[in-house]
Amino acid sequence: NLLECVPTYIHRVPALQAANVYMMRVLADVLETPNSTFGNQSLAKVLRADAAAISNLTRMLLYVPESDAEDGGYWACQYPDGSTVPVRHVIDFVSIAAYLHDDLAPAQKDEMIRFVQRELLTDHWIRALSLRDHAAAQSDRKDHGQYGSYDGWLGESIEAFGLLGRYDLALKLVHNMSSVYSRGPGGQSHQVFTTGSNSTPVDPGSFLQLPAKVGGDQQYFATSGSTGANRIITCLFGVWPPLGQVSVENALRDTNVSRGFDGSLSHLLIQGSYYVVTSARGTGLRIAKESG
């Protein structure tokens, strides 16, 4: 199966459908770029139509809406017989947010966020898989199962919150997970709990009941641990240069939306010059050339 330890995440899965939509749209952008060597307007039109169709079917067939305040907001896999099997996993939250955020209805965005808050977030980390998932008992890995999370999922969750319009939750997650990295570097995963209860930490005497860094089937050092830092740059400081010619005017996104903190990012290189990005609480982002 595609998640290595969640046996139900097979066949037609939401995350890869969304990724296909994204890739087709990006390729269409390339084909429509003026004076591009690869210009092909007719193919771009076909790709956009296919992407729209796949996005519509994914959102119509694979989304599980809220049935009440305690359920819904996650996605499902479709099996060859046409049946769907819900999988309450972070992979679909971060992938759908990254690739289909402009296609989602406001109610879907809110429901997805409530699902993560209700079933995945812990005090200082997240679970990759909800304890309420049907396959939780068969998913004992610390990176993609119920007992913890791959470090990369934390960074992508920061980005997902921002793309769904909740920069306040992105900032809160950064604050909450920061104490975990005070204990050591990012790695393949951090284990959250040894049992199914959010009130039972691995080490009852640990500082702030932080997730434990464990060995065994997990790598102590891994590049996925850097994802959080990358998403602080792309989400909280808005650095998201577009395809093609990058300029000071288009290097940032959502500049008029407050990120909820005062801070600066220095040495952003654009066309041979260095810039500083400043976040002002309650205002938004601005970019200016570095002095000196």
C-alpha atoms as one frame of an Amber mdcrd trajectory, in Angstrom:
protein
   0.000   0.000   0.000   1.082   3.561  -0.599   1.559   4.500   3.063   3.567
   1.353   3.912   1.683   0.750   7.150  -1.953   1.753   6.535  -3.403  -1.275
   4.704  -6.581   0.481   3.555  -4.782   3.267   1.638  -4.857   1.534  -1.753
  -6.406   1.725  -5.240  -7.818   5.201  -6.090  -6.370   7.424  -3.364  -7.210
  11.138  -2.892  -3.673  12.502  -2.491  -2.434  11.215  -5.842  -5.575  12.330
  -7.653  -4.959  15.835  -6.322  -1.269  15.659  -7.273  -2.210  14.707 -10.828
  -4.513  17.720 -11.035  -1.716  19.986  -9.837   0.851  18.593 -12.259  -1.468
  18.949 -15.239  -2.210  22.566 -14.334   1.475  23.402 -13.887   2.308  21.798
 -17.217  -0.495  23.820 -18.796   1.088  26.962 -17.334   4.394  26.007 -18.965
   2.713  25.361 -22.308   0.955  28.735 -22.135   4.054  30.739 -21.204   4.658
  33.436 -23.850   7.621  32.731 -26.144   8.104  29.324 -24.523  10.007  26.687
 -26.479   7.382  24.222 -25.269   4.372  26.359 -26.162   1.267  24.358 -27.058
  -2.043  26.109 -26.413  -4.235  23.237 -27.594  -2.559  20.704 -25.300  -2.783
  23.160 -22.401  -6.522  23.426 -22.955  -6.902  19.635 -22.859  -4.833  19.394
 -19.673  -6.914  22.039 -17.911 -10.136  20.278 -18.868  -8.834  16.930 -17.622
  -7.585  18.533 -14.399 -10.974  20.110 -13.745 -12.743  16.802 -14.331 -10.440
  14.874 -11.985 -10.720  17.565  -9.319 -14.517  17.482  -9.526 -14.676  13.698
  -9.298 -12.193  13.590  -6.417 -14.157  16.105  -4.386 -17.485  14.500  -5.244
 -16.591  10.821  -4.758 -13.784  10.722  -2.206 -14.644  13.416   0.335 -16.379
  12.504   3.603 -18.340  15.568   4.767 -19.324  16.220   8.339 -22.326  14.233
   9.490 -22.180  15.869  12.911 -19.743  17.878  15.027 -17.676  14.782  15.823
 -17.209  13.220  12.398 -16.217  14.086   8.815 -13.704  16.344   7.120 -11.462
  13.535   5.886 -11.162  11.548   2.637 -11.708   8.047   1.328 -10.140   5.617
  -1.126 -12.223   4.100  -3.911 -11.838   0.367  -4.512 -12.275  -1.500  -7.839
 -15.816  -2.562  -6.943 -16.821   1.105  -6.575 -16.972   1.082  -2.783 -15.174
   3.752  -0.750 -13.149   3.207   2.415 -12.535   6.254   4.637  -8.925   6.834
   5.723  -8.412   9.459   8.432  -4.833  10.374   7.542  -2.830  13.561   7.358
  -1.592  12.796   3.829  -4.918  13.762   2.291  -5.239  16.884   4.434  -1.861
  18.249   3.326  -2.142  17.055  -0.290  -5.660  18.296  -0.958  -4.812  21.626
   0.666  -1.632  21.972  -1.395  -3.074  20.980  -4.753  -6.809  21.722  -4.659
  -7.222  24.601  -2.190  -8.682  26.897  -4.839 -11.244  24.228  -5.782 -12.530
  23.591  -2.264 -15.713  25.132  -0.946 -15.328  27.200   2.258 -17.316  24.577
   4.183 -14.923  21.822   3.051 -11.918  23.827   4.195 -13.465  24.384   7.609
 -14.411  20.702   7.955 -10.910  19.527   7.016  -9.392  21.816   9.621 -11.824
  20.650  12.297 -10.912  17.028  11.531  -7.215  17.727  12.070  -7.879  19.647
  15.270 -10.195  16.957  16.585  -8.266  13.806  15.678  -4.655  14.508  14.688
  -3.217  17.434  16.634  -1.565  16.794  20.000  -0.059  19.354  22.363   3.308
  19.494  20.584   3.032  17.210  17.562   0.472  15.355  15.449  -0.644  11.840
  14.731  -0.340  10.838  11.094  -3.355   8.555  11.457  -6.380   9.105  13.665
  -7.049   6.731  16.534 -10.577   6.477  15.130  -9.427   5.083  11.781 -10.538
   1.536  10.994  -6.939   0.495  10.285  -5.372   2.146  13.341  -4.792  -1.158
  15.108  -2.815  -2.470  12.095  -0.808   0.754  11.665   1.922   0.745  14.286
   4.625   2.805  12.553   5.648   6.093  14.178   5.914   7.975  10.894   2.624
   7.201   9.128   0.529   5.462  11.770  -1.315   6.364  14.950   1.685   6.561
  17.291   3.318   9.675  15.905   4.208  11.389  12.669   6.827  11.689   9.984
   8.496  15.041  10.610   7.648  16.147   7.087   3.932  15.931   7.805   4.346
  18.698  10.392   5.877  21.075   7.860   3.263  20.274   5.250   0.527  20.824
   7.844   1.878  24.331   8.444   1.569  24.988   4.722  -1.885  23.395   4.568
  -3.272  25.590   7.339  -2.017  28.675   5.512  -3.422  27.604   2.140  -6.786
  26.966   3.772  -6.790  30.509   5.140  -5.774  29.803   8.724  -2.385  31.403
   9.205  -3.167  31.618  12.907  -3.199  27.819  13.125  -0.017  27.577  11.044
   1.750  29.882  13.498   0.348  28.012  16.491   1.665  24.698  15.138   5.126
  26.231  14.659   5.105  27.440  18.255   3.898  24.103  19.599   6.390  21.950
  17.689   9.368  24.220  18.403   9.911  22.714  21.839  10.281  19.275  20.248
  13.288  20.448  18.249  14.895  21.896  21.343  15.641  18.270  22.243  17.411
  17.332  19.027  17.355  17.431  15.237  14.561  16.608  12.863  14.391  13.008
  11.739  12.124  10.500  10.090   9.533  10.760  12.841   8.735  11.459  16.464
   6.667   9.040  18.472   3.761  10.627  20.328   2.315   7.979  22.612   2.695
   4.280  23.275  -1.013   3.710  23.861  -4.221   5.005  22.400  -4.835   7.793
  24.896  -3.792  11.394  24.369  -3.238  11.595  28.111  -0.615   8.858  28.204
   2.814  10.191  27.157   5.708   7.895  26.397   7.650   9.317  29.321   5.362
  10.717  32.056   8.250  12.714  33.479   9.434  14.222  30.205   9.692  17.990
  29.825   6.331  19.330  28.588   5.372  15.729  27.723   7.206  16.049  24.415
   7.226  13.305  21.771  10.018  10.806  22.164  12.671  10.321  19.494  12.900
   6.589  18.902  15.089   4.279  16.866  14.254   0.881  15.435  12.519   1.331
  12.106  12.993   5.129  12.118  16.016   7.219  11.088  17.302   9.601  13.776
  18.465  12.114  11.141  16.404  12.707   7.993  15.929  15.561   5.550  12.194
  15.485   6.275  13.090  17.237   9.517  13.894  20.378   7.518  10.390  20.640
   6.055   9.166  22.765   8.943  11.851  25.380   8.353  11.047  25.450   4.649
   7.345  25.974   5.332   8.037  28.811   7.742   9.653  30.526   4.753   6.970
  29.660   2.202   3.904  30.015   4.444   4.572  32.420   7.296   6.864  34.665
   5.233   4.963  34.023   2.006   7.969  33.372  -0.232   6.404  31.657  -3.239
   7.936  32.863  -6.509   5.875  31.993  -9.577   6.800  29.964 -12.612   8.851
  32.054 -15.016  10.271  35.505 -14.366  10.619  36.282 -10.651  10.564  39.870
  -9.438  10.231  41.720  -6.157   6.585  42.374  -6.992   5.602  38.711  -7.385
   7.952  36.886  -5.003   5.473  36.836  -2.095   1.882  35.639  -1.770  -0.952
  36.895   0.446   1.025  40.007   1.344  -2.030  41.772   2.761  -2.933  38.917
   5.101  -1.545  39.101   8.629   0.568  36.154   9.766   0.011  37.102  13.409
   3.605  37.854  14.385   6.364  40.428  14.075   9.517  39.102  12.444  11.862
  39.261   9.485  13.518  36.952   6.981  16.843  38.202   5.659  19.044  37.440
   2.638  16.316  36.493   0.164  18.130  36.466  -3.182  16.168  37.820  -6.157
  17.902  38.563  -9.457  21.310  39.109  -7.868  20.183  41.322  -4.972  19.347
  40.509  -1.361  16.008  41.407   0.207  14.419  41.229   3.641  10.828  40.116
   4.167   9.101  41.650   7.176   5.966  40.365   8.865   3.992  42.908  10.914
   1.371  41.638  13.312  -2.074  42.689  12.160  -0.840  44.083   8.833   0.836
  41.563   6.556   4.103  41.228   4.667   6.430  43.642   2.944   9.682  43.206
   1.075  12.562  45.653   0.783  16.132  45.610  -0.473  18.698  44.983   2.223
  20.874  47.926   3.113  24.620  47.809   3.150
